[in-house]
mmCIF file of C-alpha atoms in Angstrom:
data_model
loop_
_atom_site.group_PDB
_atom_site.id
_atom_site.type_symbol
_atom_site.label_atom_id
_atom_site.label_comp_id
_atom_site.label_asym_id
_atom_site.label_seq_id
_atom_site.Cartn_x
_atom_site.Cartn_y
_atom_site.Cartn_z
ATOM 1 C CA MET A 1 76.454 174.511 -30.186
ATOM 2 C CA ARG A 2 74.532 175.819 -27.276
ATOM 3 C CA GLN A 3 75.380 173.890 -24.020
ATOM 4 C CA LEU A 4 72.149 172.828 -22.050
ATOM 5 C CA GLU A 5 72.368 173.817 -18.534
ATOM 6 C CA PRO A 6 72.170 170.764 -16.023
ATOM 7 C CA LYS A 7 68.758 170.262 -14.684
ATOM 8 C CA PRO A 8 68.450 171.399 -10.972
ATOM 9 C CA ALA A 9 68.112 168.657 -8.840
ATOM 10 C CA ALA A 10 64.268 168.295 -7.346
ATOM 11 C CA ARG A 11 63.585 169.563 -3.856
ATOM 12 C CA GLN A 12 63.054 167.092 -1.261
ATOM 13 C CA LEU A 13 60.893 167.632 1.741
ATOM 14 C CA PRO A 14 62.798 167.321 5.109
ATOM 15 C CA GLN A 15 61.923 164.163 6.966
ATOM 16 C CA PRO A 16 60.623 165.337 10.389
ATOM 17 C CA SER A 17 61.836 163.145 13.303
ATOM 18 C CA GLY A 18 59.725 160.489 14.447
ATOM 19 C CA VAL A 19 58.475 159.591 10.764
ATOM 20 C CA PRO A 20 59.782 156.214 9.753
ATOM 21 C CA SER A 21 61.675 156.454 6.506
ATOM 22 C CA SER A 22 59.343 153.717 4.972
ATOM 23 C CA GLU A 23 56.523 156.106 5.463
ATOM 24 C CA TRP A 24 58.565 159.172 4.161
ATOM 25 C CA ASP A 25 59.228 157.128 0.972
ATOM 26 C CA SER A 26 55.675 157.349 0.121
ATOM 27 C CA LEU A 27 56.065 161.248 0.279
ATOM 28 C CA MET A 28 52.834 162.327 -1.649
ATOM 29 C CA ASP A 29 50.637 160.195 0.656
ATOM 30 C CA VAL A 30 52.020 161.656 4.013
ATOM 31 C CA ARG A 31 49.287 163.753 5.579
ATOM 32 C CA LEU A 32 50.157 167.182 7.336
ATOM 33 C CA SER A 33 48.415 169.273 9.781
ATOM 34 C CA VAL A 34 49.132 172.574 11.293
ATOM 35 C CA SER A 35 51.405 171.667 14.497
ATOM 36 C CA ASP A 36 49.120 171.745 17.713
ATOM 37 C CA GLY A 37 49.206 175.069 19.621
ATOM 38 C CA SER A 38 50.378 177.355 16.613
ATOM 39 C CA ILE A 39 49.072 180.790 16.650
ATOM 40 C CA PHE A 40 48.812 183.334 13.941
ATOM 41 C CA LEU A 41 48.004 187.033 14.385
ATOM 42 C CA LYS A 42 46.614 188.867 11.269
ATOM 43 C CA LEU A 43 48.660 191.939 10.460
ATOM 44 C CA PHE A 44 47.177 195.230 9.424
ATOM 45 C CA VAL A 45 49.843 197.176 7.346
ATOM 46 C CA PRO A 46 48.402 196.968 3.870
ATOM 47 C CA PRO A 47 49.598 196.330 1.298
ATOM 48 C CA LEU A 48 52.874 195.332 2.929
ATOM 49 C CA PHE A 49 51.290 192.475 5.014
ATOM 50 C CA ASP A 50 47.874 192.242 3.291
ATOM 51 C CA GLY A 51 46.457 189.119 4.584
ATOM 52 C CA ALA A 52 49.807 188.090 6.374
ATOM 53 C CA TYR A 53 50.083 186.754 9.956
ATOM 54 C CA LEU A 54 52.754 187.062 12.743
ATOM 55 C CA ALA A 55 53.175 183.520 13.607
ATOM 56 C CA PHE A 56 54.214 181.434 16.602
ATOM 57 C CA ASN A 57 54.783 177.715 16.272
ATOM 58 C CA GLY A 58 53.353 174.970 18.726
ATOM 59 C CA GLU A 59 56.500 175.360 21.101
ATOM 60 C CA GLY A 60 55.716 179.115 21.250
ATOM 61 C CA ARG A 61 58.675 179.872 19.278
ATOM 62 C CA PRO A 62 58.339 183.079 16.931
ATOM 63 C CA SER A 63 59.098 182.484 13.157
ATOM 64 C CA GLY A 64 58.201 185.745 11.749
ATOM 65 C CA VAL A 65 55.654 186.461 9.107
ATOM 66 C CA VAL A 66 53.649 184.006 7.337
ATOM 67 C CA THR A 67 52.413 185.370 4.073
ATOM 68 C CA ALA A 68 48.801 185.219 2.832
ATOM 69 C CA GLU A 69 49.680 182.295 0.255
ATOM 70 C CA GLY A 70 51.311 180.298 3.351
ATOM 71 C CA ALA A 71 48.301 180.933 5.678
ATOM 72 C CA SER A 72 45.976 179.887 2.904
ATOM 73 C CA LEU A 73 47.880 176.811 2.620
ATOM 74 C CA LEU A 74 48.142 176.247 6.641
ATOM 75 C CA GLU A 75 44.289 176.614 6.752
ATOM 76 C CA ARG A 76 43.769 173.676 4.092
ATOM 77 C CA CYS A 77 46.052 171.229 6.226
ATOM 78 C CA CYS A 78 43.926 169.100 8.531
ATOM 79 C CA ALA A 79 45.424 165.687 7.897
ATOM 80 C CA THR A 80 45.841 166.732 4.251
ATOM 81 C CA PRO A 81 48.123 164.465 1.889
ATOM 82 C CA VAL A 82 51.055 166.411 0.553
ATOM 83 C CA ARG A 83 49.975 165.597 -2.973
ATOM 84 C CA ALA A 84 46.879 167.758 -2.508
ATOM 85 C CA LEU A 85 49.153 170.679 -1.252
ATOM 86 C CA VAL A 86 51.799 170.610 -3.801
ATOM 87 C CA CYS A 87 50.405 169.352 -7.189
ATOM 88 C CA ASP A 88 48.190 170.972 -9.945
ATOM 89 C CA GLU A 89 45.047 169.410 -11.112
ATOM 90 C CA VAL A 90 46.702 167.026 -13.280
ATOM 91 C CA GLY A 91 49.181 165.744 -10.403
ATOM 92 C CA THR A 92 52.289 167.771 -11.739
ATOM 93 C CA ILE A 93 54.415 169.132 -8.578
ATOM 94 C CA VAL A 94 54.165 173.001 -8.461
ATOM 95 C CA PRO A 95 57.689 173.936 -7.528
ATOM 96 C CA SER A 96 56.467 177.080 -5.682
ATOM 97 C CA ALA A 97 53.892 175.222 -3.729
ATOM 98 C CA LEU A 98 56.641 172.382 -2.685
ATOM 99 C CA ASP A 99 59.044 175.486 -1.466
ATOM 100 C CA ARG A 100 56.154 176.545 0.549
ATOM 101 C CA VAL A 101 55.257 173.351 2.061
ATOM 102 C CA ILE A 102 59.129 172.920 3.032
ATOM 103 C CA GLU A 103 59.318 176.271 4.564
ATOM 104 C CA LEU A 104 56.520 175.841 6.656
ATOM 105 C CA ILE A 105 57.799 172.254 7.977
ATOM 106 C CA GLU A 106 61.033 173.835 8.582
ATOM 107 C CA ALA A 107 59.558 176.624 10.832
ATOM 108 C CA GLY A 108 57.568 174.138 12.653
ATOM 109 C CA PHE A 109 54.106 174.887 11.486
ATOM 110 C CA LEU A 110 53.500 171.796 9.540
ATOM 111 C CA SER A 111 53.965 168.208 10.897
ATOM 112 C CA PRO A 112 52.779 164.583 9.954
ATOM 113 C CA SER A 113 49.680 163.823 11.671
ATOM 114 C CA SER A 114 46.413 161.801 10.651
ATOM 115 C CA LYS A 115 44.196 164.136 12.769
ATOM 116 C CA SER A 116 42.993 167.551 13.171
ATOM 117 C CA SER A 117 45.051 169.689 15.663
ATOM 118 C CA MET A 118 44.252 172.971 17.488
ATOM 119 C CA ALA A 119 45.781 176.067 15.798
ATOM 120 C CA HIS A 120 44.653 179.560 16.861
ATOM 121 C CA TRP A 121 43.644 182.119 14.065
ATOM 122 C CA ILE A 122 43.426 185.513 15.350
ATOM 123 C CA ARG A 123 41.610 188.149 13.501
ATOM 124 C CA PRO A 124 41.111 191.467 15.157
ATOM 125 C CA ASP A 125 38.837 192.611 11.898
ATOM 126 C CA LYS A 126 36.574 189.991 13.227
ATOM 127 C CA ALA A 127 36.387 190.553 16.564
ATOM 128 C CA ASP A 128 33.296 192.076 18.566
ATOM 129 C CA LYS A 129 34.128 195.936 18.551
ATOM 130 C CA THR A 130 36.855 196.522 21.284
ATOM 131 C CA ARG A 131 37.131 192.900 22.639
ATOM 132 C CA HIS A 132 38.725 189.680 20.905
ATOM 133 C CA ILE A 133 37.420 187.237 23.461
ATOM 134 C CA GLY A 134 38.705 183.741 23.662
ATOM 135 C CA GLN A 135 41.726 181.655 24.188
ATOM 136 C CA SER A 136 43.429 182.569 20.910
ATOM 137 C CA GLY A 137 44.042 186.174 21.705
ATOM 138 C CA GLU A 138 45.232 185.330 25.378
ATOM 139 C CA ARG A 139 47.423 182.707 24.095
ATOM 140 C CA PHE A 140 49.135 184.864 21.435
ATOM 141 C CA ILE A 141 49.720 187.672 24.001
ATOM 142 C CA ARG A 142 51.194 185.078 26.379
ATOM 143 C CA ALA A 143 53.581 183.539 23.726
ATOM 144 C CA PHE A 144 54.543 186.996 22.616
ATOM 145 C CA TYR A 145 55.677 188.285 25.786
ATOM 146 C CA ASP A 146 57.274 184.892 27.005
ATOM 147 C CA TYR A 147 59.478 185.208 24.160
ATOM 148 C CA PHE A 148 60.139 188.996 24.108
ATOM 149 C CA GLY A 149 60.123 189.558 27.827
ATOM 150 C CA ASN A 150 63.893 189.705 27.832
ATOM 151 C CA VAL A 151 63.889 192.092 24.945
ATOM 152 C CA PHE A 152 64.053 195.922 25.232
ATOM 153 C CA LEU A 153 63.798 195.500 28.975
ATOM 154 C CA ASP A 154 64.947 199.181 29.519
ATOM 155 C CA GLY A 155 62.796 200.271 26.498
ATOM 156 C CA SER A 156 63.268 201.172 22.960
ATOM 157 C CA GLN A 157 64.895 204.390 21.969
ATOM 158 C CA LEU A 158 62.853 204.405 18.849
ATOM 159 C CA ILE A 159 59.363 203.653 20.024
ATOM 160 C CA ASP A 160 58.954 203.655 23.636
ATOM 161 C CA SER A 161 57.368 206.525 25.187
ATOM 162 C CA HIS A 162 58.656 206.690 28.534
ATOM 163 C CA GLY A 163 60.498 209.894 28.043
ATOM 164 C CA ASP A 164 58.757 213.175 27.864
ATOM 165 C CA PHE A 165 55.368 211.472 27.622
ATOM 166 C CA LEU A 166 55.753 210.213 31.154
ATOM 167 C CA GLN A 167 55.433 213.757 32.257
ATOM 168 C CA ALA A 168 51.925 213.835 30.465
ATOM 169 C CA VAL A 169 50.751 210.787 32.668
ATOM 170 C CA ALA A 170 52.667 211.842 36.048
ATOM 171 C CA ARG A 171 50.289 214.935 36.094
ATOM 172 C CA TYR A 172 47.632 212.526 37.192
ATOM 173 C CA PHE A 173 49.698 210.710 39.809
ATOM 174 C CA PRO A 174 48.683 211.153 43.541
ATOM 175 C CA MET A 175 51.118 213.958 45.028
ATOM 176 C CA GLN A 176 50.530 213.224 48.604
ATOM 177 C CA ALA A 177 52.951 210.255 49.666
ATOM 178 C CA GLY A 178 51.849 207.201 51.332
ATOM 179 C CA LYS A 179 49.441 205.749 48.639
ATOM 180 C CA VAL A 180 48.824 202.081 47.692
ATOM 181 C CA CYS A 181 49.195 201.935 43.638
ATOM 182 C CA ILE A 182 49.439 199.340 40.896
ATOM 183 C CA ASP A 183 50.878 199.712 37.445
ATOM 184 C CA LEU A 184 49.158 197.018 35.329
ATOM 185 C CA GLY A 185 51.617 195.482 32.517
ATOM 186 C CA CYS A 186 54.292 197.461 34.056
ATOM 187 C CA GLY A 187 56.949 196.612 31.369
ATOM 188 C CA SER A 188 60.321 197.680 32.209
ATOM 189 C CA GLY A 189 58.943 199.803 35.097
ATOM 190 C CA HIS A 190 59.764 203.398 34.085
ATOM 191 C CA TYR A 191 56.129 204.479 35.005
ATOM 192 C CA THR A 192 56.151 202.375 38.072
ATOM 193 C CA ALA A 193 59.353 203.744 39.443
ATOM 194 C CA ALA A 194 58.402 207.364 38.608
ATOM 195 C CA LEU A 195 55.008 206.812 40.830
ATOM 196 C CA ALA A 196 57.045 205.175 43.593
ATOM 197 C CA ARG A 197 59.709 207.965 43.798
ATOM 198 C CA LEU A 198 56.715 210.067 44.929
ATOM 199 C CA GLY A 199 56.761 207.979 48.185
ATOM 200 C CA HIS A 200 54.085 205.535 47.311
ATOM 201 C CA LYS A 201 54.042 201.561 47.537
ATOM 202 C CA VAL A 202 53.490 200.507 43.782
ATOM 203 C CA TYR A 203 52.755 196.816 42.551
ATOM 204 C CA ALA A 204 54.450 196.096 39.406
ATOM 205 C CA ALA A 205 52.139 193.800 37.542
ATOM 206 C CA ASP A 206 53.067 191.985 34.577
ATOM 207 C CA ILE A 207 52.809 188.385 32.996
ATOM 208 C CA SER A 208 56.535 188.443 32.043
ATOM 209 C CA GLN A 209 58.949 187.510 35.036
ATOM 210 C CA ALA A 210 61.820 189.470 33.261
ATOM 211 C CA ARG A 211 59.852 192.311 33.284
ATOM 212 C CA THR A 212 58.847 192.458 36.836
ATOM 213 C CA ASN A 213 62.302 191.742 37.807
ATOM 214 C CA ALA A 214 63.388 194.738 35.840
ATOM 215 C CA ALA A 215 60.646 197.009 37.272
ATOM 216 C CA ALA A 216 61.622 195.998 40.829
ATOM 217 C CA ALA A 217 65.456 196.816 40.152
ATOM 218 C CA LYS A 218 64.552 200.524 39.147
ATOM 219 C CA PRO A 219 65.567 203.134 41.661
ATOM 220 C CA CYS A 220 62.422 204.098 43.731
ATOM 221 C CA SER A 221 63.350 205.874 47.021
ATOM 222 C CA PRO A 222 61.421 206.941 49.058
ATOM 223 C CA GLY A 223 58.795 204.543 47.800
ATOM 224 C CA GLU A 224 58.795 200.798 47.293
ATOM 225 C CA ILE A 225 58.029 198.708 44.276
ATOM 226 C CA VAL A 226 56.565 195.189 44.824
ATOM 227 C CA PRO A 227 56.769 192.772 41.818
ATOM 228 C CA LEU A 228 53.641 190.935 40.990
ATOM 229 C CA LEU A 229 53.666 188.182 38.353
ATOM 230 C CA THR A 230 50.265 187.894 37.311
ATOM 231 C CA ASN A 231 47.409 187.897 34.569
ATOM 232 C CA ILE A 232 46.458 191.427 34.904
ATOM 233 C CA GLU A 233 42.636 190.282 34.424
ATOM 234 C CA ASP A 234 42.854 188.338 37.763
ATOM 235 C CA ILE A 235 45.203 189.717 40.424
ATOM 236 C CA ALA A 236 45.424 188.396 43.773
ATOM 237 C CA LEU A 237 44.778 191.715 45.918
ATOM 238 C CA PRO A 238 41.765 192.249 48.026
ATOM 239 C CA ASP A 239 38.928 194.421 46.801
ATOM 240 C CA SER A 240 39.136 198.109 47.306
ATOM 241 C CA SER A 241 42.694 197.892 48.392
ATOM 242 C CA LEU A 242 44.263 200.335 46.187
ATOM 243 C CA ASP A 243 44.259 204.144 45.876
ATOM 244 C CA PHE A 244 45.464 204.470 42.433
ATOM 245 C CA ALA A 245 46.021 202.528 39.331
ATOM 246 C CA MET A 246 47.565 203.011 35.901
ATOM 247 C CA CYS A 247 47.609 201.002 32.656
ATOM 248 C CA ASN A 248 49.825 202.460 30.177
ATOM 249 C CA PHE A 249 49.853 201.117 26.493
ATOM 250 C CA VAL A 250 48.500 197.764 27.754
ATOM 251 C CA LEU A 251 44.614 197.542 26.758
ATOM 252 C CA GLU A 252 45.700 197.461 23.076
ATOM 253 C CA HIS A 253 47.287 194.076 23.679
ATOM 254 C CA VAL A 254 44.868 192.130 25.915
ATOM 255 C CA ALA A 255 42.275 190.042 24.689
ATOM 256 C CA ASP A 256 39.598 191.523 26.702
ATOM 257 C CA PRO A 257 40.331 195.098 27.863
ATOM 258 C CA PHE A 258 36.863 195.415 29.676
ATOM 259 C CA ALA A 259 38.105 192.484 31.927
ATOM 260 C CA VAL A 260 41.106 194.711 32.818
ATOM 261 C CA ILE A 261 38.936 197.673 33.500
ATOM 262 C CA ASP A 262 36.686 195.423 35.725
ATOM 263 C CA GLU A 263 39.722 194.494 37.920
ATOM 264 C CA ILE A 264 41.053 198.103 38.329
ATOM 265 C CA LEU A 265 37.451 199.006 39.427
ATOM 266 C CA ARG A 266 37.499 196.062 41.850
ATOM 267 C CA LEU A 267 40.896 196.849 43.387
ATOM 268 C CA LEU A 268 40.327 200.740 43.639
ATOM 269 C CA ARG A 269 38.851 202.166 46.880
ATOM 270 C CA PRO A 270 35.804 204.279 46.445
ATOM 271 C CA GLY A 271 37.362 207.650 45.196
ATOM 272 C CA GLY A 272 40.443 205.844 43.892
ATOM 273 C CA ALA A 273 41.730 207.102 40.416
ATOM 274 C CA MET A 274 42.918 205.474 37.433
ATOM 275 C CA VAL A 275 45.072 206.655 34.529
ATOM 276 C CA LEU A 276 44.646 204.587 31.080
ATOM 277 C CA ALA A 277 47.067 205.532 28.248
ATOM 278 C CA VAL A 278 46.364 204.039 24.821
ATOM 279 C CA PRO A 279 47.737 204.351 21.414
ATOM 280 C CA SER A 280 46.244 206.203 18.542
ATOM 281 C CA LEU A 281 47.545 206.323 14.750
ATOM 282 C CA ASN A 282 45.144 208.276 12.475
ATOM 283 C CA VAL A 283 46.196 208.074 8.850
ATOM 284 C CA ARG A 284 47.553 204.531 8.566
ATOM 285 C CA ASP A 285 44.547 203.003 10.649
ATOM 286 C CA THR A 286 42.185 205.011 8.807
ATOM 287 C CA ILE A 287 43.567 203.924 5.227
ATOM 288 C CA ALA A 288 43.252 200.407 6.382
ATOM 289 C CA TYR A 289 39.802 200.887 7.181
ATOM 290 C CA TRP A 290 38.502 203.006 4.296
ATOM 291 C CA PHE A 291 40.404 201.132 1.261
ATOM 292 C CA TYR A 292 40.768 197.504 2.742
ATOM 293 C CA GLY A 293 37.625 197.431 5.136
ATOM 294 C CA GLU A 294 39.916 195.983 7.740
ATOM 295 C CA THR A 295 39.788 197.053 11.545
ATOM 296 C CA PRO A 296 43.342 198.760 11.872
ATOM 297 C CA SER A 297 46.076 197.773 14.181
ATOM 298 C CA LEU A 298 49.090 199.710 15.235
ATOM 299 C CA ASN A 299 51.635 197.026 15.478
ATOM 300 C CA PHE A 300 52.386 193.384 15.056
ATOM 301 C CA GLU A 301 51.137 192.560 18.465
ATOM 302 C CA HIS A 302 48.394 195.032 18.824
ATOM 303 C CA LEU A 303 44.723 193.584 19.011
ATOM 304 C CA ARG A 304 43.166 197.098 18.595
ATOM 305 C CA SER A 305 43.757 200.715 18.851
ATOM 306 C CA TYR A 306 41.924 204.072 19.920
ATOM 307 C CA GLY A 307 41.140 207.281 18.472
ATOM 308 C CA LEU A 308 39.859 210.669 19.461
ATOM 309 C CA VAL A 309 38.668 212.578 16.283
ATOM 310 C CA PRO A 310 35.338 211.595 15.210
ATOM 311 C CA GLY A 311 35.041 211.154 11.468
ATOM 312 C CA THR A 312 38.797 210.555 10.915
ATOM 313 C CA HIS A 313 39.647 207.345 12.778
ATOM 314 C CA PRO A 314 37.663 204.369 12.837
ATOM 315 C CA TRP A 315 38.741 203.391 16.357
ATOM 316 C CA CYS A 316 36.849 206.213 17.953
ATOM 317 C CA ALA A 317 34.208 203.744 18.381
ATOM 318 C CA VAL A 318 36.574 201.870 20.622
ATOM 319 C CA THR A 319 37.404 204.808 22.843
ATOM 320 C CA ALA A 320 33.608 205.549 23.165
ATOM 321 C CA ASP A 321 32.825 202.075 24.137
ATOM 322 C CA THR A 322 35.648 202.238 26.832
ATOM 323 C CA LEU A 323 34.312 205.500 28.180
ATOM 324 C CA SER A 324 30.915 203.976 28.334
ATOM 325 C CA TYR A 325 31.982 200.864 30.028
ATOM 326 C CA LEU A 326 33.869 202.944 32.653
ATOM 327 C CA THR A 327 30.808 205.155 33.332
ATOM 328 C CA GLN A 328 28.443 202.092 33.371
ATOM 329 C CA GLY A 329 31.112 200.189 35.739
ATOM 330 C CA GLY A 330 30.988 202.866 38.571
ATOM 331 C CA ALA A 331 33.404 205.339 37.474
ATOM 332 C CA ASP A 332 33.279 209.039 36.536
ATOM 333 C CA VAL A 333 35.517 210.126 33.637
ATOM 334 C CA VAL A 334 37.244 213.242 34.680
ATOM 335 C CA THR A 335 39.490 213.830 31.626
ATOM 336 C CA VAL A 336 40.165 212.582 28.109
ATOM 337 C CA GLU A 337 43.050 214.160 26.275
ATOM 338 C CA GLY A 338 45.208 213.530 23.333
ATOM 339 C CA VAL A 339 48.921 213.691 23.972
ATOM 340 C CA SER A 340 51.539 214.109 21.152
ATOM 341 C CA ILE A 341 52.683 210.820 19.811
ATOM 342 C CA LEU A 342 56.231 212.726 19.411
ATOM 343 C CA ASP A 343 56.735 212.744 23.176
ATOM 344 C CA GLY A 344 59.334 210.182 24.215
ATOM 345 C CA LEU A 345 60.571 209.759 20.523
ATOM 346 C CA TRP A 346 64.284 209.149 20.046
ATOM 347 C CA SER A 347 66.019 212.499 20.545
ATOM 348 C CA PRO A 348 67.371 213.250 16.895
ATOM 349 C CA TRP A 349 63.892 212.252 15.471
ATOM 350 C CA LEU A 350 62.151 214.339 18.043
ATOM 351 C CA GLU A 351 64.394 217.593 17.183
ATOM 352 C CA GLU A 352 63.470 217.127 13.450
ATOM 353 C CA PHE A 353 59.679 216.682 14.024
ATOM 354 C CA ALA A 354 59.688 219.554 16.496
ATOM 355 C CA ALA A 355 61.211 221.826 14.051
ATOM 356 C CA ILE A 356 58.582 220.790 11.333
ATOM 357 C CA ALA A 357 55.802 221.265 13.977
ATOM 358 C CA ALA A 358 56.929 224.600 14.989
ATOM 359 C CA ARG A 359 56.798 225.827 11.389
ATOM 360 C CA LEU A 360 53.659 224.188 10.594
ATOM 361 C CA GLY A 361 51.786 225.134 13.671
ATOM 362 C CA PRO A 362 48.205 223.568 14.174
ATOM 363 C CA ALA A 363 48.451 222.202 10.530
ATOM 364 C CA PHE A 364 51.208 219.816 12.024
ATOM 365 C CA ALA A 365 48.495 217.774 13.420
ATOM 366 C CA THR A 366 45.949 217.640 10.472
ATOM 367 C CA THR A 367 48.182 217.843 7.297
ATOM 368 C CA TRP A 368 49.539 214.876 5.550
ATOM 369 C CA PRO A 369 52.118 213.224 5.988
ATOM 370 C CA TRP A 370 52.606 214.756 9.629
ATOM 371 C CA SER A 371 49.150 213.782 10.492
ATOM 372 C CA ALA A 372 50.068 210.152 10.277
ATOM 373 C CA LEU A 373 52.020 210.619 13.706
ATOM 374 C CA GLY A 374 48.707 210.777 15.354
ATOM 375 C CA ARG A 375 48.186 211.238 19.044
ATOM 376 C CA GLN A 376 48.226 209.070 22.109
ATOM 377 C CA THR A 377 44.957 208.817 24.257
ATOM 378 C CA VAL A 378 44.997 209.522 27.903
ATOM 379 C CA ILE A 379 41.928 208.636 30.079
ATOM 380 C CA PHE A 380 41.719 209.877 33.856
ATOM 381 C CA ALA A 381 38.975 208.713 35.902
ATOM 382 C CA ARG A 382 37.741 207.996 39.518
ATOM 383 C CA ARG A 383 35.621 205.144 41.158
ATOM 384 C CA ARG A 384 32.427 206.682 42.616
ATOM 385 C CA GLN A 385 32.077 207.104 46.225
#
């Protein structure tokens, strides 16, 4: 006779701290809301993350990716009884729904609450063109860099482009020593130090204390690096006090890139120069736009991307808007160029891709799958006299 396997024990919801046992006994009637201050950024790598979100709980702690199903459940949770979240139409508990609720409670996204709380849902595909105005985008970026400020302090071998790409940006640095400069969103300070070593005083501006400390520790003789912990949209320096500003791979992260440009234009003296480097990745972003109707995003923490090839990149409009804003704000755009995304890649990868590029010639930039590597965009402009 076939032996029956023992029936698995029913899953139990973990009892959150501060909830009386007597209340938790009435499990199905406990009301859940999204933990106050939780942040969710929509990801754009379909189909891998179609409808999923990178998430930080109300304490600012990252908890990885919340699936589309989990996000849908969270958006229903506004003082909502557990029964409504885990039961079907006839009142039977759905195990998968119960598991999902347990996971979200354990991750700190759901908590007992009889009132609605403030959660931040960031959807770049719903943003107004190049900007994602408002507290949500700003809150996400601060949470992201508060947590990751101590990660990759000296850059990542695989993805950071402080290697050969630095040479492309450095062509625009002032060569005559003695200038007052700023690196907005300085990160670990590779660009900052390179500029300072030309004999300049350079403010290393960032919202991460760990990053400004790392930048200030870089060898910079004969120049000087001054760490500046700040929101780069509101810098405590006088008007027209700088000769040169650079903002490398930062505008894709901030809630309002135009606000950063406003600050650069305020800080530069008449005739002062700026260099803006922004990311572009043609094929993946274009597929997201064409086939999924989504505004593309390069990476988990990016709110936008940029492009240079009309008709092939849906973010070309972002670049056009940026150039137009610079011109209207009182700057003359001198140069806009695309720089190979290979520059600064991990050496073994770079050697392999360089060999392919040499063999294919110009087709390397336009032929799938190599076109997926895209190009970085560099903008050089001057404030008008």
